[in-house]
């Protein structure tokens, strides 16, 4: 335990910064500055906590919340949670910078929603009581629904409603499972639930309820169809948070809650869940090839990567688990950067259609260099972050599912095809009508700064993944041994 509630501060700081920005709803520049300051303070606080996590182990905050139900306000941060909290804080800063010129109306409301989304996600990563976790889990819906529905593109309301319906329908069985567990009088802390798993057939029903909710957010085939629409219609910063944060809460919840709480049921279902991950990898990769909208192509590539990640989670191999966590971080960076770059095109040309572009390298060489870098990073080029995660996933899963790992390798190869299509439709190939227009202006200083941060992180993890692997080693060892923090 520590004296000052640092973990609570991590959750509340973005939300309070967003609410402060609302007081300046008639002064957009001031609202942006206040929200950016709050996001930078959140990132600084996360960085300050690194030495404490390394030296003292997990940081814990706990006190009785609803004693009658044995519910506690219980937060904890180990290396795994820390990595995702730091990633969330970084993407929050980059999201605000990305939307600097894109959002011109309702600026204060937009940034308040964006920062509220960060707060709810960080709550998911830190919560260690079942009821508290569920509240943060469902609270994620609110800011993202309004980010898409209010500030998105032409079919924003349809996409927001679809996102909401999928999430609510997927979450209702988990709510029933949580209520049933509470009615049985169990201690709802993560450690207690993992130490005494639900017995008998009820474990299977509870596991199915939790996994369905997490599969919608990950997303896992066949409950993935909300994601391409949400990505396509969301504002650029919304797509960045969807890919980099919201999807990670689903994969994280699988790892932190579903696998430890329902070990027998998950072990029995693991081959089927791993198979769904592989199916998602192939289906989304082939579907991405058919897309004409750059943002939608990247959205399906996101589903493909998360399918590979899901395959790794249910391989029940320690090396594959490490690769899955590295993949979580890398996917957030590479796919997030590609969404940002698609947004930069839409901001200049008011189009995302690949047929309108091509040959941008000659007009926008800095943009072209970044696009090639992130495209080949997404494809798993050695020396960049995706390669580290994919290699560890292949090595670990091959020991458990040799045929599945072989198929996953070919699925990754298929990914090269849609990467080449993206490059040909943007920076390579024959110039399109919009490329020849006078709107092809290269990146400015703000945009170069945003993409440089993404590129530096991708390169750092690809060349030297040791610090990241060191941070997650003990938490994954504990999870593998059935001792979640």
Short mmCIF file of C-alpha atoms in Angstrom, two decimals:
data_model
loop_
_atom_site.label_atom_id
_atom_site.label_comp_id
_atom_site.label_asym_id
_atom_site.label_seq_id
_atom_site.Cartn_x
_atom_site.Cartn_y
_atom_site.Cartn_z
CA UNK A 1 0.00 0.00 0.00
CA UNK A 2 1.13 3.58 -0.58
CA UNK A 3 -0.10 6.81 1.04
CA UNK A 4 -1.17 9.00 -1.88
CA UNK A 5 -3.80 7.38 -4.16
CA UNK A 6 -1.65 7.43 -7.28
CA UNK A 7 -3.72 4.83 -9.10
CA UNK A 8 -6.93 6.72 -8.44
CA UNK A 9 -5.17 9.84 -9.69
CA UNK A 10 -4.31 8.00 -12.92
CA UNK A 11 -8.00 7.26 -13.44
CA UNK A 12 -9.39 10.65 -12.48
CA UNK A 13 -6.82 13.02 -13.98
CA UNK A 14 -7.94 12.71 -17.63
CA UNK A 15 -11.61 12.94 -16.68
CA UNK A 16 -11.08 16.02 -14.51
CA UNK A 17 -8.99 17.62 -17.27
CA UNK A 18 -11.79 17.02 -19.77
CA UNK A 19 -14.41 18.47 -17.42
CA UNK A 20 -12.19 21.52 -16.86
CA UNK A 21 -12.04 22.01 -20.62
CA UNK A 22 -15.85 22.19 -20.74
CA UNK A 23 -15.75 25.49 -18.87
CA UNK A 24 -14.09 26.94 -21.98
CA UNK A 25 -16.60 25.59 -24.50
CA UNK A 26 -16.79 29.03 -26.12
CA UNK A 27 -12.99 29.27 -26.37
CA UNK A 28 -11.77 26.27 -28.42
CA UNK A 29 -8.07 27.15 -28.24
CA UNK A 30 -8.12 27.30 -24.45
CA UNK A 31 -10.13 24.06 -24.22
CA UNK A 32 -7.59 22.27 -26.42
CA UNK A 33 -4.71 23.60 -24.35
CA UNK A 34 -6.27 22.54 -21.03
CA UNK A 35 -7.06 19.04 -22.30
CA UNK A 36 -3.61 18.63 -23.83
CA UNK A 37 -2.08 19.74 -20.53
CA UNK A 38 -4.17 17.14 -18.67
CA UNK A 39 -3.12 14.42 -21.12
CA UNK A 40 0.55 15.39 -20.80
CA UNK A 41 0.22 15.35 -17.00
CA UNK A 42 -1.28 11.86 -17.21
CA UNK A 43 1.63 10.68 -19.35
CA UNK A 44 4.12 12.27 -16.96
CA UNK A 45 2.47 10.59 -13.96
CA UNK A 46 2.59 7.23 -15.70
CA UNK A 47 6.30 7.69 -16.46
CA UNK A 48 7.02 8.72 -12.86
CA UNK A 49 5.46 5.47 -11.63
CA UNK A 50 7.84 3.28 -13.65
CA UNK A 51 10.64 3.17 -11.03
CA UNK A 52 8.12 2.28 -8.32
CA UNK A 53 6.66 -0.57 -10.36
CA UNK A 54 10.16 -1.90 -11.09
CA UNK A 55 11.44 -1.54 -7.53
CA UNK A 56 8.45 -2.25 -5.29
CA UNK A 57 6.38 -4.60 -7.41
CA UNK A 58 2.63 -4.07 -7.83
CA UNK A 59 1.15 -0.83 -6.53
CA UNK A 60 -2.09 -1.47 -4.64
CA UNK A 61 -5.00 0.63 -3.41
CA UNK A 62 -7.77 -1.12 -1.52
CA UNK A 63 -10.54 -0.24 0.92
CA UNK A 64 -14.04 -1.49 1.66
CA UNK A 65 -16.60 -0.04 -0.70
CA UNK A 66 -19.82 -2.05 -0.16
CA UNK A 67 -19.08 -4.19 2.92
CA UNK A 68 -22.45 -5.93 2.83
CA UNK A 69 -21.55 -7.48 -0.54
CA UNK A 70 -17.83 -7.80 0.32
CA UNK A 71 -17.11 -5.43 -2.54
CA UNK A 72 -13.90 -3.43 -2.33
CA UNK A 73 -12.52 -0.45 -4.17
CA UNK A 74 -9.48 -2.43 -5.27
CA UNK A 75 -6.89 -1.21 -7.76
CA UNK A 76 -3.50 -2.69 -8.56
CA UNK A 77 -0.77 -1.99 -11.08
CA UNK A 78 1.80 -4.60 -12.04
CA UNK A 79 4.05 -4.58 -15.09
CA UNK A 80 1.31 -5.78 -17.44
CA UNK A 81 -1.17 -3.13 -16.31
CA UNK A 82 1.56 -0.50 -16.36
CA UNK A 83 2.45 -1.16 -20.00
CA UNK A 84 -1.16 -0.70 -21.09
CA UNK A 85 -1.72 2.36 -18.88
CA UNK A 86 1.41 3.99 -20.31
CA UNK A 87 0.28 3.11 -23.84
CA UNK A 88 -3.16 4.62 -23.14
CA UNK A 89 -1.65 7.83 -21.78
CA UNK A 90 0.66 8.17 -24.80
CA UNK A 91 -2.17 7.62 -27.28
CA UNK A 92 -4.28 10.17 -25.42
CA UNK A 93 -1.66 12.87 -26.04
CA UNK A 94 -1.27 11.83 -29.68
CA UNK A 95 -5.04 11.71 -30.14
CA UNK A 96 -5.43 15.32 -29.00
CA UNK A 97 -2.61 16.45 -31.29
CA UNK A 98 -4.13 14.50 -34.18
CA UNK A 99 -7.50 16.22 -33.80
CA UNK A 100 -5.98 19.71 -33.50
CA UNK A 101 -7.34 20.88 -36.86
CA UNK A 102 -9.84 18.13 -37.69
CA UNK A 103 -12.32 19.04 -34.94
CA UNK A 104 -13.61 22.60 -35.36
CA UNK A 105 -17.03 22.44 -33.68
CA UNK A 106 -17.79 21.23 -30.17
CA UNK A 107 -14.06 21.21 -29.39
CA UNK A 108 -14.45 21.16 -25.61
CA UNK A 109 -17.05 18.37 -25.68
CA UNK A 110 -14.93 16.29 -28.06
CA UNK A 111 -11.84 16.49 -25.89
CA UNK A 112 -13.83 15.82 -22.73
CA UNK A 113 -15.20 12.63 -24.29
CA UNK A 114 -11.75 11.62 -25.48
CA UNK A 115 -10.24 12.06 -22.03
CA UNK A 116 -13.19 10.27 -20.40
CA UNK A 117 -12.51 7.31 -22.69
CA UNK A 118 -8.94 7.23 -21.37
CA UNK A 119 -10.16 7.26 -17.76
CA UNK A 120 -12.55 4.35 -18.23
CA UNK A 121 -9.94 2.25 -20.06
CA UNK A 122 -7.33 2.88 -17.36
CA UNK A 123 -9.96 1.83 -14.82
CA UNK A 124 -10.36 -1.47 -16.68
CA UNK A 125 -6.59 -2.05 -16.62
CA UNK A 126 -6.32 -1.32 -12.87
CA UNK A 127 -9.52 -2.75 -11.32
CA UNK A 128 -9.10 -5.89 -9.20
CA UNK A 129 -12.65 -6.24 -7.89
CA UNK A 130 -15.25 -7.85 -10.13
CA UNK A 131 -17.98 -5.25 -9.64
CA UNK A 132 -15.55 -2.35 -10.02
CA UNK A 133 -14.14 -3.93 -13.18
CA UNK A 134 -17.62 -4.37 -14.61
CA UNK A 135 -18.52 -0.73 -13.97
CA UNK A 136 -15.42 0.52 -15.77
CA UNK A 137 -15.97 -2.03 -18.54
CA UNK A 138 -19.47 -0.80 -19.34
CA UNK A 139 -18.56 2.86 -18.77
CA UNK A 140 -16.27 2.65 -21.81
CA UNK A 141 -19.36 2.61 -24.00
CA UNK A 142 -20.50 6.09 -23.12
CA UNK A 143 -17.68 8.37 -24.33
CA UNK A 144 -16.92 6.24 -27.40
CA UNK A 145 -20.59 6.14 -28.43
CA UNK A 146 -20.76 9.95 -28.44
CA UNK A 147 -17.33 10.36 -30.03
CA UNK A 148 -18.50 8.33 -33.01
CA UNK A 149 -22.15 9.47 -33.10
CA UNK A 150 -21.48 13.19 -32.64
CA UNK A 151 -18.10 13.77 -34.28
CA UNK A 152 -17.88 10.98 -36.87
CA UNK A 153 -18.42 10.99 -40.63
CA UNK A 154 -21.43 10.58 -42.91
CA UNK A 155 -22.85 7.34 -41.38
CA UNK A 156 -21.75 8.10 -37.85
CA UNK A 157 -25.10 7.47 -36.16
CA UNK A 158 -25.47 4.04 -37.73
CA UNK A 159 -21.92 3.08 -36.71
CA UNK A 160 -22.36 4.42 -33.16
CA UNK A 161 -25.65 2.56 -32.71
CA UNK A 162 -24.15 -0.67 -34.05
CA UNK A 163 -21.19 -0.33 -31.68
CA UNK A 164 -23.55 0.29 -28.76
CA UNK A 165 -25.88 -2.62 -29.58
CA UNK A 166 -23.04 -5.13 -30.04
CA UNK A 167 -21.38 -4.02 -26.82
CA UNK A 168 -24.57 -4.03 -24.76
CA UNK A 169 -25.85 -7.37 -26.06
CA UNK A 170 -22.40 -8.89 -25.53
CA UNK A 171 -22.19 -7.42 -22.03
CA UNK A 172 -25.63 -8.51 -20.75
CA UNK A 173 -24.69 -12.19 -20.22
CA UNK A 174 -21.61 -11.04 -18.30
CA UNK A 175 -23.84 -8.85 -16.12
CA UNK A 176 -26.01 -11.90 -15.34
CA UNK A 177 -22.88 -13.90 -14.50
CA UNK A 178 -21.60 -11.12 -12.23
CA UNK A 179 -24.97 -10.91 -10.45
CA UNK A 180 -25.06 -14.70 -10.00
CA UNK A 181 -21.54 -14.71 -8.56
CA UNK A 182 -22.46 -11.88 -6.16
CA UNK A 183 -25.60 -13.73 -5.05
CA UNK A 184 -23.56 -16.80 -4.14
CA UNK A 185 -21.75 -14.71 -1.55
CA UNK A 186 -18.25 -15.17 -2.97
CA UNK A 187 -15.49 -12.68 -2.38
CA UNK A 188 -15.54 -10.68 -5.66
CA UNK A 189 -11.83 -9.84 -5.63
CA UNK A 190 -9.82 -11.16 -8.55
CA UNK A 191 -7.39 -13.05 -6.32
CA UNK A 192 -10.18 -14.75 -4.34
CA UNK A 193 -12.15 -15.72 -7.44
CA UNK A 194 -9.05 -17.17 -9.10
CA UNK A 195 -8.15 -19.11 -5.95
CA UNK A 196 -11.63 -20.70 -5.78
CA UNK A 197 -12.96 -21.13 -9.33
CA UNK A 198 -16.66 -21.59 -9.93
CA UNK A 199 -17.42 -25.33 -9.63
CA UNK A 200 -19.20 -27.64 -12.01
CA UNK A 201 -21.27 -26.74 -15.02
CA UNK A 202 -21.76 -23.15 -13.87
CA UNK A 203 -18.10 -22.46 -14.63
CA UNK A 204 -18.81 -23.17 -18.29
CA UNK A 205 -21.82 -20.85 -18.37
CA UNK A 206 -19.97 -18.06 -16.59
CA UNK A 207 -16.94 -18.49 -18.84
CA UNK A 208 -19.15 -18.27 -21.94
CA UNK A 209 -20.75 -15.06 -20.64
CA UNK A 210 -17.42 -13.39 -19.88
CA UNK A 211 -15.74 -14.54 -23.08
CA UNK A 212 -18.63 -13.30 -25.22
CA UNK A 213 -18.33 -9.81 -23.74
CA UNK A 214 -14.56 -9.80 -24.20
CA UNK A 215 -14.79 -11.27 -27.71
CA UNK A 216 -17.01 -8.39 -28.85
CA UNK A 217 -14.43 -5.84 -27.74
CA UNK A 218 -11.35 -7.73 -28.99
CA UNK A 219 -13.10 -8.32 -31.55
CA UNK A 220 -13.29 -12.02 -32.40
CA UNK A 221 -15.03 -13.57 -35.41
CA UNK A 222 -18.06 -13.61 -35.81
CA UNK A 223 -18.87 -10.71 -33.44
CA UNK A 224 -16.45 -8.33 -35.18
CA UNK A 225 -18.74 -6.65 -37.69
CA UNK A 226 -19.25 -3.47 -35.64
CA UNK A 227 -15.55 -2.60 -35.82
CA UNK A 228 -15.03 -1.78 -39.53
CA UNK A 229 -18.07 0.53 -39.46
CA UNK A 230 -16.97 2.17 -36.21
CA UNK A 231 -13.42 2.71 -37.48
CA UNK A 232 -14.57 4.06 -40.84
CA UNK A 233 -17.05 6.52 -39.37
CA UNK A 234 -15.15 7.61 -36.25
CA UNK A 235 -13.04 10.77 -36.22
CA UNK A 236 -9.33 10.07 -36.53
CA UNK A 237 -8.64 10.29 -32.79
CA UNK A 238 -11.63 8.00 -32.20
CA UNK A 239 -10.16 5.38 -34.55
CA UNK A 240 -6.82 5.74 -32.78
CA UNK A 241 -8.41 5.04 -29.39
CA UNK A 242 -10.52 2.21 -30.77
CA UNK A 243 -7.47 0.42 -32.20
CA UNK A 244 -4.98 1.34 -29.53
CA UNK A 245 -7.02 1.23 -26.34
CA UNK A 246 -10.56 -0.19 -26.59
CA UNK A 247 -9.57 -3.39 -28.41
CA UNK A 248 -6.79 -3.90 -25.89
CA UNK A 249 -9.27 -3.91 -23.02
CA UNK A 250 -10.90 -6.98 -24.59
CA UNK A 251 -7.64 -8.89 -25.01
CA UNK A 252 -6.43 -7.78 -21.57
CA UNK A 253 -9.69 -8.92 -19.94
CA UNK A 254 -9.32 -12.34 -21.55
CA UNK A 255 -5.86 -12.62 -20.06
CA UNK A 256 -6.52 -11.05 -16.66
CA UNK A 257 -10.04 -12.27 -15.89
CA UNK A 258 -11.43 -15.03 -18.14
CA UNK A 259 -8.44 -17.40 -18.15
CA UNK A 260 -7.68 -17.27 -14.37
CA UNK A 261 -11.32 -17.30 -13.21
CA UNK A 262 -12.54 -20.19 -15.36
CA UNK A 263 -9.47 -22.37 -15.96
CA UNK A 264 -11.19 -25.68 -16.74
CA UNK A 265 -13.84 -24.18 -19.01
CA UNK A 266 -11.30 -22.04 -20.88
CA UNK A 267 -8.94 -24.99 -21.29
CA UNK A 268 -11.76 -27.06 -22.80
CA UNK A 269 -12.76 -24.25 -25.17
CA UNK A 270 -9.21 -23.11 -25.99
CA UNK A 271 -8.83 -25.04 -29.29
CA UNK A 272 -12.13 -23.62 -30.54
CA UNK A 273 -11.26 -20.08 -29.48
CA UNK A 274 -7.81 -20.36 -31.03
CA UNK A 275 -9.49 -21.63 -34.20
CA UNK A 276 -11.80 -18.59 -34.25
CA UNK A 277 -8.72 -16.40 -33.95
CA UNK A 278 -7.18 -18.10 -36.98
CA UNK A 279 -10.42 -17.83 -38.92
CA UNK A 280 -10.52 -14.12 -38.14
CA UNK A 281 -6.94 -13.72 -39.33
CA UNK A 282 -7.69 -15.24 -42.75
CA UNK A 283 -11.17 -13.79 -43.19
CA UNK A 284 -10.17 -10.24 -42.32
CA UNK A 285 -6.99 -10.39 -44.41
CA UNK A 286 -8.89 -11.47 -47.52
CA UNK A 287 -11.66 -8.96 -46.86
CA UNK A 288 -9.12 -6.17 -46.48
CA UNK A 289 -7.94 -6.87 -50.03
CA UNK A 290 -11.38 -5.99 -51.39
CA UNK A 291 -11.68 -2.63 -49.64
CA UNK A 292 -11.66 0.61 -51.63
CA UNK A 293 -11.68 2.90 -48.58
CA UNK A 294 -8.22 3.30 -47.01
CA UNK A 295 -9.60 3.53 -43.49
CA UNK A 296 -11.79 0.46 -43.92
CA UNK A 297 -8.81 -1.50 -45.26
CA UNK A 298 -6.83 -0.63 -42.13
CA UNK A 299 -9.87 -1.56 -40.01
CA UNK A 300 -9.97 -5.08 -41.44
CA UNK A 301 -6.22 -5.40 -40.99
CA UNK A 302 -6.86 -4.58 -37.33
CA UNK A 303 -9.35 -7.47 -37.08
CA UNK A 304 -6.74 -9.76 -38.67
CA UNK A 305 -4.04 -8.79 -36.18
CA UNK A 306 -6.38 -9.25 -33.24
CA UNK A 307 -7.27 -12.69 -34.58
CA UNK A 308 -3.61 -13.68 -34.46
CA UNK A 309 -3.37 -12.24 -30.95
CA UNK A 310 -6.40 -14.28 -29.83
CA UNK A 311 -4.82 -17.43 -31.27
CA UNK A 312 -1.77 -16.75 -29.10
CA UNK A 313 -3.80 -16.11 -25.93
CA UNK A 314 -5.42 -19.54 -26.12
CA UNK A 315 -2.28 -21.47 -27.04
CA UNK A 316 -1.52 -21.69 -23.29
CA UNK A 317 2.18 -21.23 -23.86
CA UNK A 318 4.31 -18.78 -21.91
CA UNK A 319 6.29 -17.56 -24.94
CA UNK A 320 3.10 -17.10 -26.96
CA UNK A 321 1.57 -15.06 -24.12
CA UNK A 322 4.56 -12.73 -24.11
CA UNK A 323 4.24 -12.41 -27.87
CA UNK A 324 0.54 -11.59 -27.49
CA UNK A 325 1.27 -8.73 -25.09
CA UNK A 326 4.02 -7.38 -27.37
CA UNK A 327 1.50 -7.64 -30.20
CA UNK A 328 -1.05 -5.65 -28.19
CA UNK A 329 1.40 -2.77 -27.88
CA UNK A 330 2.72 -3.04 -31.42
CA UNK A 331 -0.73 -3.25 -32.98
CA UNK A 332 -1.75 -0.09 -31.11
CA UNK A 333 1.26 1.75 -32.50
CA UNK A 334 1.39 0.54 -36.10
CA UNK A 335 -2.34 0.33 -36.81
CA UNK A 336 -2.94 3.52 -34.84
CA UNK A 337 -0.37 5.32 -36.97
CA UNK A 338 -1.99 4.02 -40.18
CA UNK A 339 -5.38 5.35 -39.03
CA UNK A 340 -3.78 8.71 -38.30
CA UNK A 341 -2.24 8.75 -41.78
CA UNK A 342 -5.58 7.86 -43.39
CA UNK A 343 -7.07 10.75 -41.43
CA UNK A 344 -4.39 13.09 -42.74
CA UNK A 345 -5.40 12.18 -46.30
CA UNK A 346 -9.08 12.74 -45.55
CA UNK A 347 -8.28 16.11 -43.95
CA UNK A 348 -6.48 17.28 -47.10
CA UNK A 349 -8.56 15.70 -49.87
CA UNK A 350 -11.93 15.01 -48.21
CA UNK A 351 -11.72 11.48 -49.56
CA UNK A 352 -10.50 8.10 -48.36
CA UNK A 353 -11.00 6.22 -51.64
CA UNK A 354 -7.80 4.52 -52.82
CA UNK A 355 -8.77 5.14 -56.44
CA UNK A 356 -8.42 8.88 -55.85
CA UNK A 357 -4.78 8.66 -54.81
CA UNK A 358 -1.64 6.86 -55.91
CA UNK A 359 1.74 8.35 -56.63
CA UNK A 360 1.68 10.56 -53.53
CA UNK A 361 5.37 9.94 -52.93
CA UNK A 362 6.25 12.44 -55.65
CA UNK A 363 4.02 15.13 -54.15
CA UNK A 364 4.35 14.30 -50.43
CA UNK A 365 7.69 12.53 -49.90
CA UNK A 366 7.70 12.83 -46.09
CA UNK A 367 4.18 11.41 -45.93
CA UNK A 368 5.25 8.64 -48.32
CA UNK A 369 8.25 7.68 -46.18
CA UNK A 370 6.13 7.39 -43.04
CA UNK A 371 3.44 5.43 -44.88
CA UNK A 372 5.96 2.88 -46.15
CA UNK A 373 7.53 2.59 -42.68
CA UNK A 374 4.26 1.87 -40.88
CA UNK A 375 2.94 -0.39 -43.64
CA UNK A 376 5.99 -2.65 -43.57
CA UNK A 377 5.95 -2.51 -39.75
CA UNK A 378 2.35 -3.74 -39.82
CA UNK A 379 3.42 -6.52 -42.18
CA UNK A 380 6.06 -7.70 -39.67
CA UNK A 381 9.35 -6.44 -41.12
CA UNK A 382 12.30 -7.69 -38.98
CA UNK A 383 13.70 -4.99 -36.76
CA UNK A 384 10.28 -3.44 -36.12
CA UNK A 385 7.83 -4.15 -33.30
CA UNK A 386 5.28 -6.40 -35.04
CA UNK A 387 8.02 -8.84 -35.98
CA UNK A 388 8.94 -9.40 -32.32
CA UNK A 389 5.37 -10.22 -31.32
CA UNK A 390 4.67 -12.40 -34.35
CA UNK A 391 7.92 -14.34 -33.95
CA UNK A 392 7.21 -15.10 -30.28
CA UNK A 393 3.64 -16.10 -31.11
CA UNK A 394 4.84 -18.48 -33.83
CA UNK A 395 7.54 -20.05 -31.65
CA UNK A 396 5.27 -20.49 -28.64
CA UNK A 397 2.09 -21.63 -30.36
CA UNK A 398 3.90 -24.13 -32.60
CA UNK A 399 4.63 -26.26 -29.52
CA UNK A 400 0.90 -26.48 -28.76
CA UNK A 401 -0.81 -26.18 -32.15
CA UNK A 402 1.78 -26.97 -34.84
CA UNK A 403 -0.82 -27.09 -37.63
CA UNK A 404 -2.48 -23.92 -36.36
CA UNK A 405 0.84 -22.08 -36.12
CA UNK A 406 1.66 -23.10 -39.69
CA UNK A 407 -1.68 -21.73 -40.86
CA UNK A 408 -1.08 -18.54 -38.87
CA UNK A 409 2.21 -18.08 -40.70
CA UNK A 410 0.42 -18.23 -44.06
CA UNK A 411 -2.19 -15.82 -42.70
CA UNK A 412 0.58 -13.35 -41.95
CA UNK A 413 1.86 -13.80 -45.52
CA UNK A 414 -1.62 -12.98 -46.84
CA UNK A 415 -1.32 -9.75 -44.88
CA UNK A 416 1.47 -8.68 -47.19
CA UNK A 417 -1.05 -8.50 -50.03
CA UNK A 418 -3.31 -5.91 -48.40
CA UNK A 419 -0.28 -3.92 -47.24
CA UNK A 420 0.92 -3.74 -50.86
CA UNK A 421 -2.58 -2.74 -51.95
CA UNK A 422 -2.58 0.08 -49.40
CA UNK A 423 0.82 1.32 -50.58
CA UNK A 424 -0.13 1.07 -54.24
CA UNK A 425 -3.33 3.00 -53.62
CA UNK A 426 -1.64 5.83 -51.73
CA UNK A 427 2.05 6.55 -52.20
CA UNK A 428 2.97 4.21 -55.08
CA UNK A 429 1.24 3.40 -58.35
CA UNK A 430 -0.15 5.79 -60.93
CA UNK A 431 -1.21 9.24 -59.65
CA UNK A 432 -4.96 9.60 -59.10
CA UNK A 433 -7.12 12.62 -59.80
CA UNK A 434 -6.69 14.07 -56.32
CA UNK A 435 -2.94 13.47 -56.33
CA UNK A 436 -2.66 15.84 -59.27
CA UNK A 437 -4.75 18.48 -57.56
CA UNK A 438 -3.18 21.32 -55.65
CA UNK A 439 -4.25 19.77 -52.32
CA UNK A 440 -1.26 17.42 -52.08
CA UNK A 441 0.58 19.33 -49.37
CA UNK A 442 3.24 17.45 -47.40
CA UNK A 443 3.23 17.02 -43.63
CA UNK A 444 3.65 19.99 -41.32
CA UNK A 445 5.64 20.07 -38.08
CA UNK A 446 2.77 18.88 -35.87
CA UNK A 447 2.05 15.89 -38.09
CA UNK A 448 5.74 14.97 -38.34
CA UNK A 449 5.98 15.09 -34.53
CA UNK A 450 2.98 12.76 -34.12
CA UNK A 451 4.25 10.20 -36.61
CA UNK A 452 7.83 10.43 -35.32
CA UNK A 453 6.66 9.42 -31.84
CA UNK A 454 4.86 6.40 -33.30
CA UNK A 455 7.88 5.49 -35.43
CA UNK A 456 10.35 5.82 -32.55
CA UNK A 457 8.25 3.53 -30.34
CA UNK A 458 7.88 0.93 -33.14
CA UNK A 459 11.60 0.99 -33.81
CA UNK A 460 12.57 0.85 -30.14
CA UNK A 461 10.45 -2.22 -29.42
CA UNK A 462 11.63 -3.88 -32.62
CA UNK A 463 15.33 -3.36 -31.90
CA UNK A 464 15.32 -3.67 -28.10
CA UNK A 465 12.19 -5.41 -26.72
CA UNK A 466 14.00 -6.41 -23.51
CA UNK A 467 12.60 -3.67 -21.23
CA UNK A 468 9.04 -4.41 -22.32
CA UNK A 469 9.50 -8.15 -21.82
CA UNK A 470 11.07 -7.54 -18.40
CA UNK A 471 8.04 -5.51 -17.30
CA UNK A 472 5.55 -8.22 -18.21
CA UNK A 473 7.63 -11.24 -17.14
CA UNK A 474 6.47 -11.54 -13.51
CA UNK A 475 2.78 -10.77 -14.16
CA UNK A 476 2.65 -13.38 -16.93
CA UNK A 477 4.49 -15.90 -14.75
CA UNK A 478 1.90 -15.29 -12.02
CA UNK A 479 -0.99 -15.61 -14.47
CA UNK A 480 0.44 -18.80 -15.91
CA UNK A 481 0.72 -20.22 -12.38
CA UNK A 482 -2.85 -19.19 -11.50
CA UNK A 483 -1.77 -16.37 -9.18
CA UNK A 484 -3.23 -13.16 -10.68
CA UNK A 485 -2.41 -9.94 -8.81
#
